[in-house]
Short mmCIF file of C-alpha atoms in Angstrom, two decimals:
data_model
loop_
_atom_site.label_atom_id
_atom_site.label_comp_id
_atom_site.label_asym_id
_atom_site.label_seq_id
_atom_site.Cartn_x
_atom_site.Cartn_y
_atom_site.Cartn_z
CA MET H 564 -27.59 -21.27 5.56
CA PRO H 565 -24.41 -19.23 4.65
CA THR H 566 -23.21 -16.89 7.23
CA ALA H 567 -23.05 -13.06 6.67
CA SER H 568 -19.35 -13.22 6.10
CA GLN H 569 -19.72 -16.01 3.57
CA ILE H 570 -22.33 -13.97 1.68
CA GLU H 571 -20.11 -10.93 1.58
CA ASN H 572 -16.93 -12.96 0.91
CA PRO H 573 -17.74 -16.43 -0.44
CA PRO H 574 -15.38 -19.24 0.53
CA PRO H 575 -12.54 -19.71 -1.92
CA PRO H 576 -11.91 -23.01 -3.79
CA LEU H 577 -9.69 -25.58 -2.12
CA SER H 578 -6.08 -24.45 -2.01
CA SER H 579 -3.70 -26.04 -4.55
CA THR H 580 -1.42 -27.21 -1.72
CA LYS H 581 -4.16 -29.64 -0.41
CA THR H 582 -4.33 -31.57 -3.66
CA GLY H 583 -1.79 -33.20 -5.83
CA ARG H 584 0.87 -33.43 -3.14
CA TRP H 585 3.67 -35.65 -4.45
CA MET H 586 6.58 -34.18 -2.44
CA GLY H 587 5.34 -35.09 0.98
CA LYS H 588 4.75 -32.92 4.08
CA GLY H 589 8.25 -32.97 5.49
CA GLY H 590 11.15 -30.57 5.43
CA PHE H 591 12.68 -32.26 2.40
CA GLY H 592 9.91 -30.92 0.14
CA HIS H 593 10.20 -27.37 1.68
CA ALA H 594 13.91 -27.19 1.03
CA PHE H 595 13.64 -28.60 -2.47
CA ARG H 596 10.94 -26.16 -3.49
CA LYS H 597 12.84 -23.17 -2.06
CA ASN H 598 16.17 -24.02 -3.56
CA ALA H 599 14.96 -25.28 -6.97
CA ALA H 600 12.51 -22.43 -7.68
CA GLY H 601 15.14 -19.96 -8.77
CA ALA H 602 17.29 -22.49 -10.66
CA PHE H 603 14.88 -23.04 -13.63
CA GLY H 604 12.95 -20.97 -15.97
CA PRO H 605 13.58 -17.51 -17.59
CA ASP H 606 15.82 -15.08 -15.79
CA LEU H 607 13.12 -12.53 -15.61
CA ALA H 608 10.73 -14.74 -13.66
CA ARG H 609 13.33 -16.50 -11.27
CA LYS H 610 12.82 -14.18 -8.34
CA LEU H 611 9.14 -14.27 -8.36
CA SER H 612 9.24 -18.04 -8.94
CA GLN H 613 11.14 -18.30 -5.71
CA LEU H 614 8.64 -16.18 -3.80
CA VAL H 615 5.75 -18.32 -5.12
CA LYS H 616 7.50 -21.50 -3.93
CA MET H 617 8.34 -20.04 -0.66
CA GLU H 618 4.73 -19.00 -0.13
CA LYS H 619 3.64 -22.60 -0.88
CA ASN H 620 5.98 -23.65 2.04
CA VAL H 621 4.24 -21.10 4.26
CA MET H 622 0.93 -22.64 3.24
CA ARG H 623 2.09 -26.11 3.97
CA THR H 624 3.20 -24.98 7.44
CA MET H 625 -0.22 -23.27 8.12
CA GLU H 626 -1.95 -26.53 7.04
CA LEU H 627 0.12 -28.43 9.62
CA VAL H 628 -0.65 -25.86 12.35
CA ALA H 629 -4.33 -26.00 11.56
CA LYS H 630 -4.37 -29.77 11.84
CA GLU H 631 -2.37 -29.90 15.02
CA ARG H 632 -4.59 -27.12 16.56
CA MET H 633 -7.65 -29.28 16.06
CA GLU H 634 -5.92 -32.33 17.48
CA THR H 635 -4.83 -30.40 20.62
CA ALA H 636 -8.39 -29.06 21.00
CA GLN H 637 -9.62 -32.70 21.11
CA GLN H 638 -6.93 -33.79 23.52
CA LEU H 639 -7.88 -30.92 25.85
CA SER H 640 -11.42 -32.20 25.94
CA ILE H 641 -10.29 -35.69 26.47
CA TRP H 642 -8.15 -34.69 29.52
CA GLY H 643 -10.90 -32.64 31.07
CA GLU H 644 -13.34 -35.59 31.12
CA ASN H 645 -11.91 -36.90 34.41
CA CYS H 646 -11.73 -33.59 36.19
CA ASP H 647 -14.25 -31.78 38.35
CA GLU H 648 -17.51 -30.73 36.73
CA ASP H 649 -16.68 -27.13 36.20
CA VAL H 650 -13.17 -27.88 34.79
CA SER H 651 -14.57 -30.68 32.67
CA ASP H 652 -17.36 -28.46 31.22
CA VAL H 653 -15.08 -25.51 30.59
CA THR H 654 -12.24 -27.44 29.04
CA ASP H 655 -14.70 -29.17 26.73
CA LYS H 656 -16.14 -25.80 25.59
CA ILE H 657 -12.58 -24.32 25.20
CA GLY H 658 -11.78 -27.30 23.07
CA VAL H 659 -14.71 -26.39 20.88
CA LEU H 660 -13.39 -22.81 20.46
CA LEU H 661 -9.79 -24.04 19.77
CA TYR H 662 -11.11 -26.47 17.14
CA GLU H 663 -12.97 -23.58 15.60
CA ILE H 664 -9.68 -21.75 15.38
CA GLY H 665 -8.15 -24.64 13.70
CA GLU H 666 -10.89 -24.67 11.10
CA LEU H 667 -10.47 -20.94 10.54
CA GLU H 668 -6.75 -21.48 9.89
CA ASP H 669 -7.65 -24.20 7.43
CA LEU H 670 -9.93 -21.71 5.63
CA TYR H 671 -7.28 -19.06 5.85
CA VAL H 672 -5.01 -21.34 3.81
CA ASP H 673 -7.54 -21.46 1.05
CA ARG H 674 -7.90 -17.64 1.07
CA TYR H 675 -4.04 -17.31 1.23
CA ASP H 676 -3.86 -19.43 -1.93
CA GLN H 677 -5.86 -16.82 -3.80
CA TYR H 678 -3.08 -14.35 -3.08
CA ARG H 679 -0.32 -16.87 -4.08
CA VAL H 680 -2.00 -17.77 -7.30
CA THR H 681 -2.48 -14.16 -8.32
CA ILE H 682 1.24 -13.54 -7.65
CA LYS H 683 1.90 -16.62 -9.74
CA SER H 684 0.08 -15.02 -12.74
CA ILE H 685 2.57 -12.20 -12.63
CA ARG H 686 5.42 -14.75 -12.80
CA ASN H 687 3.76 -16.34 -15.84
CA ILE H 688 3.58 -12.90 -17.59
CA GLU H 689 7.28 -12.24 -16.82
CA ALA H 690 8.18 -15.64 -18.30
CA SER H 691 6.20 -14.79 -21.51
CA VAL H 692 8.03 -11.45 -21.90
CA GLN H 693 11.52 -13.05 -21.69
CA PRO H 694 11.52 -14.51 -25.16
CA SER H 695 11.00 -10.99 -26.82
CA ARG H 696 13.87 -9.66 -24.74
CA ASP H 697 16.15 -12.54 -25.81
CA ARG H 698 15.19 -12.15 -29.50
CA LYS H 699 16.02 -8.39 -29.54
CA GLN H 700 19.28 -9.08 -27.71
CA LYS H 701 20.19 -11.91 -30.09
CA ILE H 702 19.58 -9.74 -33.21
CA THR H 703 21.57 -6.83 -31.64
CA ASP H 704 24.48 -9.14 -30.97
CA GLU H 705 24.39 -10.49 -34.53
CA ILE H 706 24.48 -7.00 -35.95
CA ALA H 707 27.37 -5.97 -33.85
CA LYS H 708 29.26 -9.17 -34.87
CA LEU H 709 28.59 -8.61 -38.60
CA LYS H 710 29.61 -4.92 -38.43
CA TYR H 711 32.86 -6.14 -36.90
CA LYS H 712 33.60 -8.90 -39.34
CA ASP H 713 31.95 -7.67 -42.51
CA PRO H 714 30.69 -4.09 -42.45
CA ASN H 715 29.43 -4.30 -46.03
CA SER H 716 27.33 -7.33 -45.48
CA PRO H 717 23.86 -7.06 -47.04
CA ARG H 718 22.55 -9.07 -44.06
CA ILE H 719 23.06 -6.13 -41.81
CA VAL H 720 20.14 -4.31 -43.48
CA VAL H 721 17.87 -7.30 -43.03
CA LEU H 722 18.84 -7.72 -39.35
CA GLU H 723 18.25 -4.05 -38.70
CA GLN H 724 14.83 -4.33 -40.10
CA GLU H 725 14.19 -7.35 -37.90
CA LEU H 726 15.54 -5.45 -34.93
CA VAL H 727 12.98 -2.71 -35.58
CA ARG H 728 10.17 -5.26 -35.58
CA ALA H 729 11.55 -6.99 -32.38
CA GLU H 730 11.84 -3.69 -30.53
CA ALA H 731 8.17 -2.94 -31.39
CA GLU H 732 7.12 -6.34 -30.20
CA SER H 733 9.23 -5.86 -27.09
CA LEU H 734 7.65 -2.50 -26.34
CA VAL H 735 4.17 -3.95 -26.51
CA ALA H 736 5.13 -6.87 -24.23
CA GLU H 737 6.93 -4.61 -21.77
CA ALA H 738 3.90 -2.30 -21.50
CA GLN H 739 1.59 -5.34 -20.96
CA LEU H 740 3.94 -6.55 -18.28
CA SER H 741 3.90 -3.14 -16.54
CA ASN H 742 0.12 -2.83 -16.64
CA ILE H 743 -0.57 -6.44 -15.52
CA THR H 744 1.99 -6.31 -12.79
CA ARG H 745 0.34 -3.38 -11.11
CA GLU H 746 -3.20 -4.77 -11.54
CA LYS H 747 -2.28 -8.20 -10.24
CA LEU H 748 -0.09 -6.98 -7.49
CA LYS H 749 -2.97 -4.78 -6.01
CA ALA H 750 -5.37 -7.73 -6.44
CA ALA H 751 -3.06 -10.22 -4.75
CA PHE H 752 -2.42 -8.21 -1.66
CA GLN H 753 -6.09 -7.24 -1.52
CA TYR H 754 -6.77 -11.00 -1.13
CA HIS H 755 -3.90 -11.27 1.35
CA PHE H 756 -4.99 -8.41 3.65
CA ASP H 757 -8.68 -9.20 3.56
CA ALA H 758 -8.03 -12.81 4.54
CA LEU H 759 -5.58 -11.79 7.20
CA ARG H 760 -7.98 -9.31 8.60
CA GLU H 761 -10.97 -11.65 8.67
CA HIS H 762 -8.95 -14.42 10.29
CA SER H 763 -7.45 -12.18 12.96
CA GLU H 764 -10.71 -10.53 13.99
CA LYS H 765 -12.41 -13.88 14.12
CA VAL H 766 -9.65 -15.41 16.32
CA ALA H 767 -9.96 -12.27 18.56
CA ILE H 768 -13.70 -12.95 18.89
CA ILE H 769 -13.03 -16.52 19.91
CA ALA H 770 -10.37 -15.46 22.37
CA GLY H 771 -12.81 -12.99 23.93
CA TYR H 772 -15.48 -15.66 24.48
CA GLY H 773 -12.86 -18.06 25.72
CA LYS H 774 -12.00 -15.70 28.55
CA HIS H 775 -15.77 -15.56 29.44
CA LEU H 776 -15.67 -19.32 29.81
CA LEU H 777 -12.78 -19.08 32.30
CA ASP H 778 -15.03 -16.98 34.61
CA LEU H 779 -17.12 -20.20 35.20
CA ILE H 780 -14.17 -21.95 36.93
CA ASP H 781 -14.24 -21.50 40.73
CA ASP H 782 -10.65 -20.89 41.69
CA THR H 783 -11.35 -20.06 45.35
CA PRO H 784 -8.89 -22.07 47.51
CA VAL H 785 -10.43 -24.84 49.65
CA THR H 786 -9.11 -26.48 52.76
CA PRO H 787 -8.60 -30.23 52.89
CA GLY H 788 -11.91 -32.04 53.37
CA GLU H 789 -14.04 -29.06 52.16
CA THR H 790 -16.26 -29.49 49.15
CA ARG H 791 -16.96 -26.90 46.52
CA THR H 792 -20.33 -25.59 45.62
CA ALA H 793 -22.06 -27.68 42.98
CA TYR H 794 -21.43 -26.48 39.48
CA ASP H 795 -24.40 -24.94 37.72
CA GLY H 796 -22.73 -23.31 34.62
CA TYR H 797 -23.71 -25.74 31.91
CA ASP H 798 -26.41 -23.50 30.40
CA THR H 799 -24.03 -20.53 30.72
CA SER H 800 -21.17 -22.26 28.96
CA LYS H 801 -23.59 -23.41 26.26
CA GLY H 802 -24.84 -19.88 25.80
CA VAL H 803 -21.24 -18.58 25.43
CA ILE H 804 -20.61 -21.07 22.61
CA GLN H 805 -23.75 -20.14 20.93
CA ASP H 806 -23.04 -16.36 21.27
CA CYS H 807 -19.54 -16.91 19.74
CA GLU H 808 -20.93 -18.90 16.79
CA GLU H 809 -23.47 -16.04 16.21
CA ALA H 810 -20.76 -13.45 16.33
CA LEU H 811 -18.62 -15.40 13.82
CA ALA H 812 -21.49 -15.93 11.55
CA ASN H 813 -22.47 -12.20 11.59
CA TRP H 814 -18.99 -10.87 11.11
CA VAL H 815 -18.48 -8.76 8.04
CA THR H 816 -15.71 -6.41 7.00
CA SER H 817 -17.74 -3.28 7.41
CA LYS H 818 -18.28 -4.10 11.06
CA ALA H 819 -14.61 -4.81 11.80
CA SER H 820 -13.56 -3.71 15.18
CA VAL H 821 -10.03 -2.65 14.29
CA LYS H 822 -9.95 0.45 12.11
CA SER H 823 -6.78 1.61 10.31
CA ASP H 824 -7.33 5.35 10.57
CA LEU H 825 -4.87 7.66 8.91
CA SER H 826 -3.45 10.72 10.65
CA THR H 827 -4.46 14.15 9.47
CA ARG H 828 -0.99 14.73 7.98
CA THR H 829 -1.05 11.44 6.04
CA ARG H 830 -4.61 12.11 4.79
CA THR H 831 -3.45 15.49 3.58
CA LEU H 832 -0.56 14.03 1.74
CA SER H 833 -2.55 11.33 0.24
CA GLN H 834 -5.21 13.82 -1.01
CA ARG H 835 -2.50 16.06 -2.42
CA ARG H 836 -0.96 13.09 -4.30
CA ARG H 837 -4.41 12.05 -5.73
CA ASP H 838 -5.05 15.71 -6.86
CA SER H 839 -1.68 15.90 -8.43
CA ALA H 840 -2.17 12.58 -10.26
CA ALA H 841 -5.56 13.73 -11.46
CA LYS H 842 -4.13 16.98 -12.72
CA ASN H 843 -1.32 15.18 -14.59
CA ARG H 844 -3.84 12.81 -16.25
CA GLY H 845 -5.98 15.73 -17.32
CA GLU H 846 -3.24 17.84 -18.79
CA GLY H 847 -3.00 18.22 -22.54
CA VAL H 848 -3.74 20.80 -25.15
CA ASP H 849 -6.17 20.28 -27.92
CA LEU H 850 -4.25 21.20 -31.13
CA SER H 851 -6.84 19.82 -33.60
CA GLY H 852 -8.19 23.28 -34.54
CA GLN H 853 -5.03 25.15 -34.31
CA ASP H 854 -3.84 24.95 -37.95
CA GLN H 855 -6.83 25.33 -40.27
CA PRO H 856 -6.19 24.24 -43.85
CA MET H 857 -5.58 27.02 -46.35
CA ARG H 858 -7.88 27.53 -49.29
CA GLY H 859 -6.43 26.74 -52.66
CA ASP H 860 -6.34 30.31 -53.98
CA ARG H 861 -3.23 32.42 -53.28
CA ASP H 862 -5.32 35.62 -52.77
CA SER H 863 -6.47 34.18 -49.30
CA TRP H 864 -2.86 34.33 -48.06
CA LEU H 865 -1.74 37.40 -46.05
CA PRO H 866 1.50 38.35 -44.52
CA ALA H 867 1.71 37.73 -40.75
CA ASP H 868 1.97 41.45 -39.94
CA GLN H 869 -1.38 42.14 -41.72
CA HIS H 870 -3.51 39.84 -39.68
CA GLN H 871 -5.67 41.57 -37.08
CA SER H 872 -5.04 38.85 -34.39
CA TYR H 873 -1.23 38.93 -34.84
CA HIS H 874 0.08 40.06 -31.43
CA ASP H 875 3.16 39.49 -29.48
CA GLU H 876 3.22 37.94 -26.08
CA ASP H 877 2.61 41.27 -24.30
CA GLY H 878 -0.61 41.89 -26.31
CA GLU H 879 0.81 44.66 -28.44
CA GLU H 880 0.24 44.40 -32.25
CA VAL H 881 3.26 43.28 -34.16
CA GLY H 882 4.13 45.01 -37.40
CA SER H 883 7.09 45.03 -39.60
CA ALA H 884 8.58 47.97 -37.57
CA LEU H 885 8.10 49.43 -34.14
CA ASP H 886 8.91 53.09 -33.33
CA GLY H 887 10.75 53.21 -36.56
CA GLU H 888 13.07 50.37 -35.56
CA PRO H 889 13.01 47.06 -37.44
CA ARG H 890 11.86 44.01 -35.54
CA GLY H 891 13.84 40.80 -35.71
CA ARG H 892 17.45 40.29 -36.74
CA GLU H 893 18.91 41.91 -39.74
CA GLU H 894 22.11 40.41 -41.17
CA GLU H 895 25.05 42.74 -41.63
CA ARG H 896 26.33 42.04 -45.01
CA GLU H 897 29.94 42.98 -45.93
CA PRO H 898 30.48 44.86 -49.10
CA VAL H 899 31.56 42.60 -51.85
CA THR H 900 34.87 43.70 -53.47
CA VAL H 901 35.52 42.56 -56.95
#
């Protein structure tokens, strides 16, 4: 049966680093990916390409750590077989917990790949936008060259029309890049932080139960020839492992122990920012009914000063004159001498 955490957050597909490996596991593959990532592809996508390849190196390293963690857990159990009963039992159970950490790290690699693949999709969008930028720049350069060599060339008009179309296409592409970048960036690090939180809390759970196992070891010093009390903690150690497995199976994000609570000041600033953003999104004046179409007959037209609703900004009615003084500017005309 799936655990509670698996129901809430189903396991991701196998990471891309675990399949199709042709560069090997060593440092040569790491160095090649890191150095070659930024040397190819469109200029716009090179920096993100390098990040994607560096993250692949991180995942390769985590795979190696997970594998070696499980091997060391097995070796700990092998070593404890020839020790006293309490040490043998506890080291065997600790080996079980450490092996579980290795499996969690292996699962963490799969969840980490969700973040990396989402970041990679931004890189692909950047690469698709680069041709529109290049086309616009190429047309601009051609126009500048023609204006310098042959200012009267009829091709200038054709190129300017092409430039208008290219700029329109570029605007659409840039808007899509901006929108998708924000959407994918938030989704990518949502995967990243959710995976990190789950992994960290589950490792903390295992560490806590591991310390309970250590209480079963009698570390009271004995004198030479003295025998220790017979060990009777097999059922207890088994119960600790079962409790740990149950705690891991029932862990869900909503029951996470570590809470990231914001301070009062930060919450206030965050709320103020949200209110400001909502206000800016809601701003706008409906001008659809402001200018009503005039009827076709000229008798419906009235001068502005004869409208009942014609007022100035202070609410006073505006006429052609106020207190005997003309409103507006009158031009002073010089007498014309013939």
